[in-house]
mmCIF file of C-alpha atoms in Angstrom:
data_model
loop_
_atom_site.group_PDB
_atom_site.id
_atom_site.type_symbol
_atom_site.label_atom_id
_atom_site.label_comp_id
_atom_site.label_asym_id
_atom_site.label_seq_id
_atom_site.Cartn_x
_atom_site.Cartn_y
_atom_site.Cartn_z
ATOM 1 C CA MET A 1 135.838 94.137 110.471
ATOM 2 C CA ALA A 2 131.837 94.804 110.759
ATOM 3 C CA GLY A 3 131.713 94.263 107.114
ATOM 4 C CA LEU A 4 133.725 91.097 107.418
ATOM 5 C CA TYR A 5 131.877 90.005 110.244
ATOM 6 C CA ARG A 6 128.626 90.240 108.253
ATOM 7 C CA LEU A 7 129.813 88.482 105.334
ATOM 8 C CA TYR A 8 130.977 85.785 107.567
ATOM 9 C CA HIS A 9 127.447 85.562 109.507
ATOM 10 C CA ASP A 10 125.159 85.664 106.334
ATOM 11 C CA LYS A 11 127.626 82.437 104.953
ATOM 12 C CA HIS A 12 126.837 80.609 107.913
ATOM 13 C CA ASN A 13 123.435 81.568 108.385
ATOM 14 C CA PRO A 14 122.062 81.154 104.720
ATOM 15 C CA PRO A 15 118.243 81.794 103.908
ATOM 16 C CA ALA A 16 115.739 79.387 103.779
ATOM 17 C CA ASP A 17 115.060 77.477 100.931
ATOM 18 C CA PHE A 18 111.724 77.389 99.484
ATOM 19 C CA THR A 19 111.082 74.225 97.914
ATOM 20 C CA HIS A 20 107.658 73.989 99.358
ATOM 21 C CA ILE A 21 106.793 76.325 96.313
ATOM 22 C CA SER A 22 105.340 74.694 93.154
ATOM 23 C CA PHE A 23 105.971 76.724 90.133
ATOM 24 C CA HIS A 24 103.767 74.193 88.238
ATOM 25 C CA GLY A 25 101.631 75.469 85.330
ATOM 26 C CA LYS A 26 104.226 78.615 85.136
ATOM 27 C CA THR A 27 106.435 79.936 82.469
ATOM 28 C CA ILE A 28 109.588 81.534 83.682
ATOM 29 C CA LEU A 29 112.547 83.503 82.163
ATOM 30 C CA ILE A 30 115.560 84.127 83.512
ATOM 31 C CA THR A 31 118.544 85.772 81.557
ATOM 32 C CA GLY A 32 122.460 84.995 82.799
ATOM 33 C CA ALA A 33 121.470 81.008 83.789
ATOM 34 C CA THR A 34 124.650 79.703 81.799
ATOM 35 C CA SER A 35 126.436 79.551 85.447
ATOM 36 C CA GLY A 36 126.513 80.865 88.936
ATOM 37 C CA LEU A 37 123.510 81.672 90.713
ATOM 38 C CA GLY A 38 121.363 81.730 87.255
ATOM 39 C CA PHE A 39 121.976 78.073 86.746
ATOM 40 C CA GLU A 40 121.176 77.235 90.390
ATOM 41 C CA ALA A 41 117.972 79.097 90.020
ATOM 42 C CA ALA A 42 117.194 77.976 86.843
ATOM 43 C CA LEU A 43 117.894 74.007 88.381
ATOM 44 C CA LYS A 44 115.340 74.953 91.214
ATOM 45 C CA PHE A 45 112.621 76.000 89.165
ATOM 46 C CA LEU A 46 112.711 73.012 87.230
ATOM 47 C CA GLN A 47 113.009 70.896 90.198
ATOM 48 C CA GLN A 48 110.065 72.764 91.333
ATOM 49 C CA GLY A 49 107.904 71.918 88.584
ATOM 50 C CA VAL A 50 107.851 74.618 86.131
ATOM 51 C CA SER A 51 106.057 73.894 82.972
ATOM 52 C CA SER A 52 108.415 76.395 80.523
ATOM 53 C CA LEU A 53 111.570 77.990 81.524
ATOM 54 C CA ILE A 54 113.179 79.954 78.937
ATOM 55 C CA ILE A 55 116.952 80.821 79.602
ATOM 56 C CA SER A 56 119.260 83.094 77.469
ATOM 57 C CA SER A 57 123.010 82.752 76.365
ATOM 58 C CA ARG A 58 125.243 85.253 74.956
ATOM 59 C CA ASP A 59 126.718 81.844 73.282
ATOM 60 C CA TYR A 60 124.152 80.206 71.481
ATOM 61 C CA ALA A 61 126.035 76.835 71.772
ATOM 62 C CA ARG A 62 127.027 77.449 75.587
ATOM 63 C CA GLY A 63 123.006 77.806 76.216
ATOM 64 C CA GLN A 64 122.592 74.747 74.493
ATOM 65 C CA GLN A 65 125.105 72.861 76.674
ATOM 66 C CA THR A 66 123.340 74.694 79.806
ATOM 67 C CA GLN A 67 120.091 73.298 78.691
ATOM 68 C CA LYS A 68 121.391 69.294 78.228
ATOM 69 C CA GLU A 69 122.966 69.889 81.943
ATOM 70 C CA LEU A 70 119.929 71.088 83.483
ATOM 71 C CA GLU A 71 117.686 68.417 81.532
ATOM 72 C CA SER A 72 120.546 65.747 82.644
ATOM 73 C CA ARG A 73 120.203 66.850 86.373
ATOM 74 C CA THR A 74 116.223 66.853 86.382
ATOM 75 C CA GLY A 75 115.332 64.502 84.201
ATOM 76 C CA ARG A 76 112.953 67.166 82.915
ATOM 77 C CA ARG A 77 113.154 67.425 79.032
ATOM 78 C CA GLY A 78 111.113 69.388 76.711
ATOM 79 C CA VAL A 79 110.674 72.264 79.284
ATOM 80 C CA VAL A 80 114.093 74.464 79.002
ATOM 81 C CA GLU A 81 114.084 77.107 75.786
ATOM 82 C CA VAL A 82 117.113 78.585 74.811
ATOM 83 C CA TYR A 83 117.205 81.836 73.101
ATOM 84 C CA PRO A 84 120.644 84.072 72.308
ATOM 85 C CA LEU A 85 121.301 87.171 73.715
ATOM 86 C CA ASP A 86 123.845 90.001 74.252
ATOM 87 C CA MET A 87 122.829 92.535 76.987
ATOM 88 C CA SER A 88 126.155 94.527 75.410
ATOM 89 C CA SER A 89 123.711 95.236 72.067
ATOM 90 C CA PHE A 90 120.609 97.065 72.433
ATOM 91 C CA GLN A 91 119.533 95.098 69.176
ATOM 92 C CA SER A 92 119.712 91.801 70.720
ATOM 93 C CA VAL A 93 117.864 93.112 73.793
ATOM 94 C CA VAL A 94 115.395 94.477 71.424
ATOM 95 C CA GLU A 95 115.504 90.972 68.952
ATOM 96 C CA PHE A 96 115.176 89.016 72.355
ATOM 97 C CA ALA A 97 112.312 90.809 73.797
ATOM 98 C CA ALA A 98 110.663 90.517 70.354
ATOM 99 C CA ARG A 99 110.664 86.953 70.051
ATOM 100 C CA VAL A 100 109.875 86.096 73.540
ATOM 101 C CA ASN A 101 106.543 88.374 73.469
ATOM 102 C CA THR A 102 105.924 86.750 69.635
ATOM 103 C CA GLU A 103 106.242 83.125 70.920
ATOM 104 C CA LEU A 104 104.259 83.408 74.003
ATOM 105 C CA LEU A 105 101.367 84.877 72.492
ATOM 106 C CA SER A 106 101.161 82.583 69.599
ATOM 107 C CA SER A 107 101.384 79.783 72.197
ATOM 108 C CA GLY A 108 98.923 81.322 74.433
ATOM 109 C CA ARG A 109 101.142 81.277 77.291
ATOM 110 C CA ARG A 110 101.402 83.249 80.552
ATOM 111 C CA LEU A 111 104.910 85.084 81.191
ATOM 112 C CA ASP A 112 104.561 84.374 84.947
ATOM 113 C CA VAL A 113 108.330 84.877 86.377
ATOM 114 C CA VAL A 114 111.131 87.424 84.874
ATOM 115 C CA VAL A 115 114.711 87.139 86.377
ATOM 116 C CA LEU A 116 116.937 89.707 84.936
ATOM 117 C CA ASN A 117 120.105 88.137 86.101
ATOM 118 C CA ALA A 118 122.802 88.825 83.686
ATOM 119 C CA GLY A 119 125.517 91.059 84.845
ATOM 120 C CA VAL A 120 129.129 92.055 84.013
ATOM 121 C CA MET A 121 132.098 93.267 86.319
ATOM 122 C CA HIS A 122 135.025 94.730 84.631
ATOM 123 C CA ARG A 123 138.525 95.328 85.985
ATOM 124 C CA ASN A 124 139.092 97.759 82.986
ATOM 125 C CA PHE A 125 137.416 99.864 80.496
ATOM 126 C CA VAL A 126 134.912 98.031 77.873
ATOM 127 C CA CYS A 127 133.254 99.987 75.492
ATOM 128 C CA SER A 128 130.142 98.433 73.853
ATOM 129 C CA GLU A 129 129.003 98.407 70.657
ATOM 130 C CA ASP A 130 126.442 100.915 71.211
ATOM 131 C CA GLY A 131 129.433 103.034 72.872
ATOM 132 C CA TRP A 132 128.196 102.836 76.741
ATOM 133 C CA GLU A 133 130.927 101.515 79.214
ATOM 134 C CA ASP A 134 129.813 97.929 79.053
ATOM 135 C CA THR A 135 129.131 97.244 82.812
ATOM 136 C CA LEU A 136 126.855 100.475 82.608
ATOM 137 C CA GLN A 137 125.289 99.118 79.288
ATOM 138 C CA VAL A 138 124.627 95.327 80.885
ATOM 139 C CA ASN A 139 123.865 96.047 84.444
ATOM 140 C CA THR A 140 121.829 99.282 83.794
ATOM 141 C CA LEU A 141 120.699 100.579 80.322
ATOM 142 C CA SER A 142 120.239 96.894 78.588
ATOM 143 C CA THR A 143 118.155 95.420 81.695
ATOM 144 C CA ALA A 144 116.091 98.760 82.150
ATOM 145 C CA LEU A 145 115.080 98.536 78.236
ATOM 146 C CA LEU A 146 114.685 94.465 78.603
ATOM 147 C CA ALA A 147 112.179 94.918 81.723
ATOM 148 C CA GLU A 148 110.481 97.420 79.984
ATOM 149 C CA LEU A 149 109.725 95.236 76.616
ATOM 150 C CA LEU A 150 108.911 92.464 78.729
ATOM 151 C CA LEU A 151 106.866 94.326 81.053
ATOM 152 C CA PRO A 152 103.563 94.068 79.056
ATOM 153 C CA THR A 153 103.654 90.831 78.234
ATOM 154 C CA LEU A 154 104.263 90.156 82.287
ATOM 155 C CA GLN A 155 101.106 92.212 82.430
ATOM 156 C CA ARG A 156 98.515 90.698 79.512
ATOM 157 C CA TYR A 157 96.560 88.039 80.777
ATOM 158 C CA ASN A 158 96.205 89.384 84.780
ATOM 159 C CA SER A 159 92.834 89.456 85.967
ATOM 160 C CA GLU A 160 90.891 90.469 89.333
ATOM 161 C CA GLN A 161 90.772 86.424 89.459
ATOM 162 C CA VAL A 162 94.357 86.171 89.126
ATOM 163 C CA ILE A 163 95.066 88.857 91.547
ATOM 164 C CA ALA A 164 92.536 87.090 94.278
ATOM 165 C CA GLU A 165 94.427 83.948 93.967
ATOM 166 C CA GLY A 166 97.542 85.813 94.874
ATOM 167 C CA ASP A 167 99.170 84.852 91.348
ATOM 168 C CA VAL A 168 100.440 88.101 90.289
ATOM 169 C CA PRO A 169 103.459 87.959 87.544
ATOM 170 C CA HIS A 170 106.701 88.750 89.257
ATOM 171 C CA LEU A 171 109.712 90.946 87.514
ATOM 172 C CA VAL A 172 112.950 90.564 89.384
ATOM 173 C CA ILE A 173 115.940 92.398 88.728
ATOM 174 C CA VAL A 174 119.093 90.885 90.589
ATOM 175 C CA SER A 175 120.697 93.579 92.160
ATOM 176 C CA SER A 176 124.144 94.023 94.805
ATOM 177 C CA GLY A 177 124.690 94.882 98.252
ATOM 178 C CA THR A 178 127.565 97.179 96.590
ATOM 179 C CA ALA A 179 124.987 99.597 95.978
ATOM 180 C CA LEU A 180 124.389 100.391 99.345
ATOM 181 C CA ARG A 181 127.664 101.569 99.721
ATOM 182 C CA VAL A 182 127.644 104.160 96.813
ATOM 183 C CA ARG A 183 127.976 107.961 98.594
ATOM 184 C CA ARG A 184 127.067 110.943 97.103
ATOM 185 C CA LYS A 185 130.491 112.037 96.344
ATOM 186 C CA ASP A 186 131.118 108.829 94.105
ATOM 187 C CA LEU A 187 128.413 110.428 91.676
ATOM 188 C CA LEU A 188 129.361 113.666 91.525
ATOM 189 C CA PRO A 189 130.823 115.028 87.698
ATOM 190 C CA PRO A 190 133.310 117.443 87.065
ATOM 191 C CA PRO A 191 131.671 121.203 86.907
ATOM 192 C CA SER A 192 132.702 121.161 82.985
ATOM 193 C CA LEU A 193 130.583 118.056 82.355
ATOM 194 C CA SER A 194 127.507 118.914 84.350
ATOM 195 C CA SER A 195 127.524 122.400 82.674
ATOM 196 C CA SER A 196 127.522 120.893 79.190
ATOM 197 C CA SER A 197 125.942 117.885 78.820
ATOM 198 C CA SER A 198 121.852 116.175 78.951
ATOM 199 C CA HIS A 199 122.710 113.566 81.066
ATOM 200 C CA PRO A 200 125.643 114.475 83.313
ATOM 201 C CA LEU A 201 125.376 111.287 85.290
ATOM 202 C CA LEU A 202 125.516 108.950 82.366
ATOM 203 C CA ASP A 203 127.916 111.154 80.677
ATOM 204 C CA TYR A 204 130.335 110.922 83.894
ATOM 205 C CA LEU A 205 129.733 107.011 84.431
ATOM 206 C CA ASN A 206 131.032 106.357 81.078
ATOM 207 C CA GLN A 207 133.936 108.111 81.161
ATOM 208 C CA PRO A 208 137.384 105.531 81.745
ATOM 209 C CA SER A 209 138.224 107.376 84.770
ATOM 210 C CA THR A 210 135.094 106.861 86.539
ATOM 211 C CA ARG A 211 135.684 104.359 89.815
ATOM 212 C CA LYS A 212 133.151 102.069 91.385
ATOM 213 C CA LYS A 213 131.338 101.053 88.483
ATOM 214 C CA TYR A 214 129.539 98.207 89.042
ATOM 215 C CA ALA A 215 128.291 99.346 92.355
ATOM 216 C CA ILE A 216 127.466 102.640 90.529
ATOM 217 C CA SER A 217 125.595 100.490 87.898
ATOM 218 C CA LYS A 218 123.450 98.074 90.575
ATOM 219 C CA LEU A 219 122.447 101.620 92.324
ATOM 220 C CA LEU A 220 120.900 103.189 88.984
ATOM 221 C CA ILE A 221 119.257 99.827 88.394
ATOM 222 C CA GLU A 222 117.544 99.832 91.979
ATOM 223 C CA TYR A 223 116.542 103.593 90.775
ATOM 224 C CA VAL A 224 115.409 102.403 87.630
ATOM 225 C CA SER A 225 113.159 99.416 89.061
ATOM 226 C CA ARG A 226 111.736 101.925 92.021
ATOM 227 C CA SER A 227 110.796 103.966 89.314
ATOM 228 C CA ILE A 228 109.080 101.624 87.150
ATOM 229 C CA ALA A 229 107.107 99.816 90.481
ATOM 230 C CA ASP A 230 106.036 103.393 91.324
ATOM 231 C CA GLN A 231 104.480 103.555 87.748
ATOM 232 C CA THR A 232 102.562 100.146 87.658
ATOM 233 C CA ILE A 233 100.547 100.652 90.801
ATOM 234 C CA ASN A 234 96.727 101.355 89.789
ATOM 235 C CA PRO A 235 95.123 103.851 90.696
ATOM 236 C CA ASN A 236 93.227 101.760 93.155
ATOM 237 C CA GLY A 237 96.559 101.050 94.588
ATOM 238 C CA SER A 238 96.274 97.456 93.421
ATOM 239 C CA LEU A 239 99.206 96.015 91.072
ATOM 240 C CA ASN A 240 99.231 93.563 87.983
ATOM 241 C CA VAL A 241 102.661 92.882 88.434
ATOM 242 C CA ILE A 242 104.864 92.697 91.372
ATOM 243 C CA ILE A 243 108.635 94.231 90.853
ATOM 244 C CA ASN A 244 111.333 93.578 93.302
ATOM 245 C CA THR A 245 115.175 93.835 93.286
ATOM 246 C CA VAL A 246 117.360 91.066 94.844
ATOM 247 C CA LYS A 247 120.637 90.907 96.881
ATOM 248 C CA PRO A 248 122.168 87.471 97.200
ATOM 249 C CA GLY A 249 124.579 88.371 98.925
ATOM 250 C CA LEU A 250 128.472 87.376 98.137
ATOM 251 C CA CYS A 251 128.550 84.229 96.648
ATOM 252 C CA ALA A 252 131.124 82.267 94.695
ATOM 253 C CA SER A 253 131.289 82.674 91.145
ATOM 254 C CA ALA A 254 132.796 83.739 87.810
ATOM 255 C CA LEU A 255 131.269 87.251 88.124
ATOM 256 C CA GLY A 256 134.729 88.789 89.348
ATOM 257 C CA ARG A 257 136.692 86.017 87.630
ATOM 258 C CA GLN A 258 138.479 89.056 85.426
ATOM 259 C CA TYR A 259 140.017 89.807 88.917
ATOM 260 C CA THR A 260 141.930 86.703 88.977
ATOM 261 C CA THR A 261 143.901 86.033 85.939
ATOM 262 C CA ARG A 262 147.000 85.821 87.961
ATOM 263 C CA TRP A 263 147.872 82.564 90.159
ATOM 264 C CA TYR A 264 148.228 84.871 93.323
ATOM 265 C CA GLY A 265 144.754 86.648 92.790
ATOM 266 C CA ARG A 266 143.323 83.173 92.252
ATOM 267 C CA LEU A 267 144.598 82.119 95.670
ATOM 268 C CA ALA A 268 143.695 85.349 97.351
ATOM 269 C CA ALA A 269 140.084 84.987 95.716
ATOM 270 C CA GLY A 270 139.563 81.491 97.134
ATOM 271 C CA MET A 271 140.659 82.225 100.704
ATOM 272 C CA PHE A 272 138.564 84.822 100.860
ATOM 273 C CA ASN A 273 135.529 82.806 99.489
ATOM 274 C CA TRP A 274 136.313 80.016 101.290
ATOM 275 C CA LEU A 275 135.948 82.268 104.741
ATOM 276 C CA PHE A 276 133.145 84.361 103.907
ATOM 277 C CA ALA A 277 131.437 83.582 100.612
ATOM 278 C CA ARG A 278 128.338 81.820 100.015
ATOM 279 C CA SER A 279 127.508 79.093 97.529
ATOM 280 C CA ALA A 280 126.164 79.832 94.266
ATOM 281 C CA GLU A 281 123.134 77.271 95.242
ATOM 282 C CA VAL A 282 122.502 79.767 98.423
ATOM 283 C CA GLY A 283 122.425 82.445 96.014
ATOM 284 C CA GLY A 284 119.799 80.913 93.913
ATOM 285 C CA ARG A 285 117.628 79.872 96.500
ATOM 286 C CA VAL A 286 117.531 83.806 97.527
ATOM 287 C CA LEU A 287 116.425 84.444 93.626
ATOM 288 C CA VAL A 288 114.016 81.607 93.674
ATOM 289 C CA SER A 289 112.326 82.909 96.807
ATOM 290 C CA ALA A 290 112.021 86.715 95.841
ATOM 291 C CA CYS A 291 109.968 85.412 92.995
ATOM 292 C CA VAL A 292 107.116 84.447 95.088
ATOM 293 C CA GLN A 293 107.058 87.658 97.446
ATOM 294 C CA GLY A 294 103.969 89.596 98.165
ATOM 295 C CA TYR A 295 102.830 93.101 97.726
ATOM 296 C CA GLU A 296 105.092 94.146 100.410
ATOM 297 C CA SER A 297 108.227 93.820 98.566
ATOM 298 C CA HIS A 298 106.997 96.014 95.545
ATOM 299 C CA GLY A 299 109.722 98.357 94.430
ATOM 300 C CA ARG A 300 111.870 97.066 97.534
ATOM 301 C CA MET A 301 115.117 95.156 97.774
ATOM 302 C CA TRP A 302 114.899 91.143 99.063
ATOM 303 C CA LYS A 303 117.691 89.847 100.780
ATOM 304 C CA GLY A 304 116.559 86.448 101.214
ATOM 305 C CA ASP A 305 114.844 86.620 104.728
ATOM 306 C CA GLY A 306 113.047 90.080 104.235
ATOM 307 C CA VAL A 307 113.316 93.371 102.604
ATOM 308 C CA PHE A 308 116.178 95.408 103.285
ATOM 309 C CA ASP A 309 116.341 98.647 105.595
ATOM 310 C CA GLU A 310 117.542 101.186 103.303
ATOM 311 C CA THR A 311 118.049 103.791 106.273
ATOM 312 C CA GLY A 312 121.298 105.897 105.616
ATOM 313 C CA THR A 313 121.749 104.896 101.919
ATOM 314 C CA LEU A 314 121.328 106.387 98.621
ATOM 315 C CA LEU A 315 118.358 104.198 98.299
ATOM 316 C CA GLY A 316 116.210 106.253 101.171
ATOM 317 C CA LYS A 317 115.361 109.796 100.851
ATOM 318 C CA GLU A 318 118.514 110.857 100.728
ATOM 319 C CA GLY A 319 118.420 109.607 97.367
ATOM 320 C CA LYS A 320 115.272 110.931 96.034
ATOM 321 C CA ALA A 321 116.676 113.317 93.977
ATOM 322 C CA LEU A 322 119.281 111.140 92.384
ATOM 323 C CA LYS A 323 116.561 108.410 91.969
ATOM 324 C CA ASP A 324 114.675 110.550 89.735
ATOM 325 C CA GLN A 325 117.549 112.278 87.648
ATOM 326 C CA ALA A 326 118.728 108.701 87.010
ATOM 327 C CA TRP A 327 115.350 107.343 85.674
ATOM 328 C CA LYS A 328 115.207 110.647 83.795
ATOM 329 C CA GLU A 329 118.697 109.814 81.859
ATOM 330 C CA VAL A 330 117.984 106.640 81.802
ATOM 331 C CA SER A 331 114.444 106.708 80.013
ATOM 332 C CA ASP A 332 115.915 109.001 77.562
ATOM 333 C CA VAL A 333 118.370 106.315 76.311
ATOM 334 C CA LEU A 334 115.644 104.145 76.420
ATOM 335 C CA GLN A 335 113.209 106.472 74.519
ATOM 336 C CA ALA A 336 116.097 107.040 71.839
ATOM 337 C CA GLN A 337 116.286 102.853 71.558
ATOM 338 C CA SER A 338 112.494 102.994 70.895
ATOM 339 C CA SER A 339 112.617 105.150 68.148
ATOM 340 C CA LYS A 340 115.758 103.396 66.555
ATOM 341 C CA PHE A 341 114.232 99.842 66.448
ATOM 342 C CA ASN A 342 110.636 101.037 66.001
ATOM 343 C CA VAL A 343 109.441 99.487 69.254
ATOM 344 C CA SER A 344 106.886 100.938 71.809
ATOM 345 C CA LEU A 345 107.834 101.609 75.387
ATOM 346 C CA ASP A 346 105.507 102.909 78.030
ATOM 347 C CA VAL A 347 108.501 105.000 79.636
ATOM 348 C CA ARG A 348 107.019 108.245 81.487
#
């Protein structure tokens, strides 16, 4: 009951809409912007003056439709660019990042904000073309790979003057409150796998029988984002980029559509969302607000009205060993992709 009360409270007490913030002169990239929270965030960026907005779409035609809708609703043409991206494919991620990095460099543009919002929630076991369970690949592995590939461009044009002006680039990774409810027992691989695998955690999550795949994938991307955040702190304690995650809360969107294929599922979901879910617009404002948080949000989870208190969760002290293990296993996968596609990654 306490959980339902929190959902009800959050629905009726939405966070502030940061409409006073201007994104004029900035280049922003957001994945998963063709619907839901990503679309609403893209809309807000345009309404608040962003000079260049890059959105991704697995279906390029759908991306073009989204571009037209964004232009129609804001009256701003020539601002939105659509790049194809399939997060279920490491090759697509590498090609997308290469295009972003090359085109921004050739045009002399900075990359000011990256919002990695694309994600999936599968009801059944789905295997990606790279052999990974698709939830794990999209929400964790491909997101981590894309973050690492874009990080040098985010930091490329930084300087002491930029830092002094408080104009530090942001890397925002969309997480989920479900990550906070994962317990250590949910991450225990069978003894046979623990002794035989060099990556027991990822291999365990890659099995059809593993439960809570979505929540665990979000916990892992929390670990990844914090590990990257730790590595980007300069020796003098300064930052060239602010890296945070964001928990938008329960929002009405198409993310869980595979769970509502039957009429009674749609009815139940509709009633539940009516009672407890925020609108996608409110979720979008949480994403946007994460992009303007200061140094105190680096390596932390933003929830719309502050950073999250991690006490008693696997994001706190209890999860330190898990974080180190998860980062080692994920970074091994990233290094393998770096070698396969001949791209440079600063993964430590």
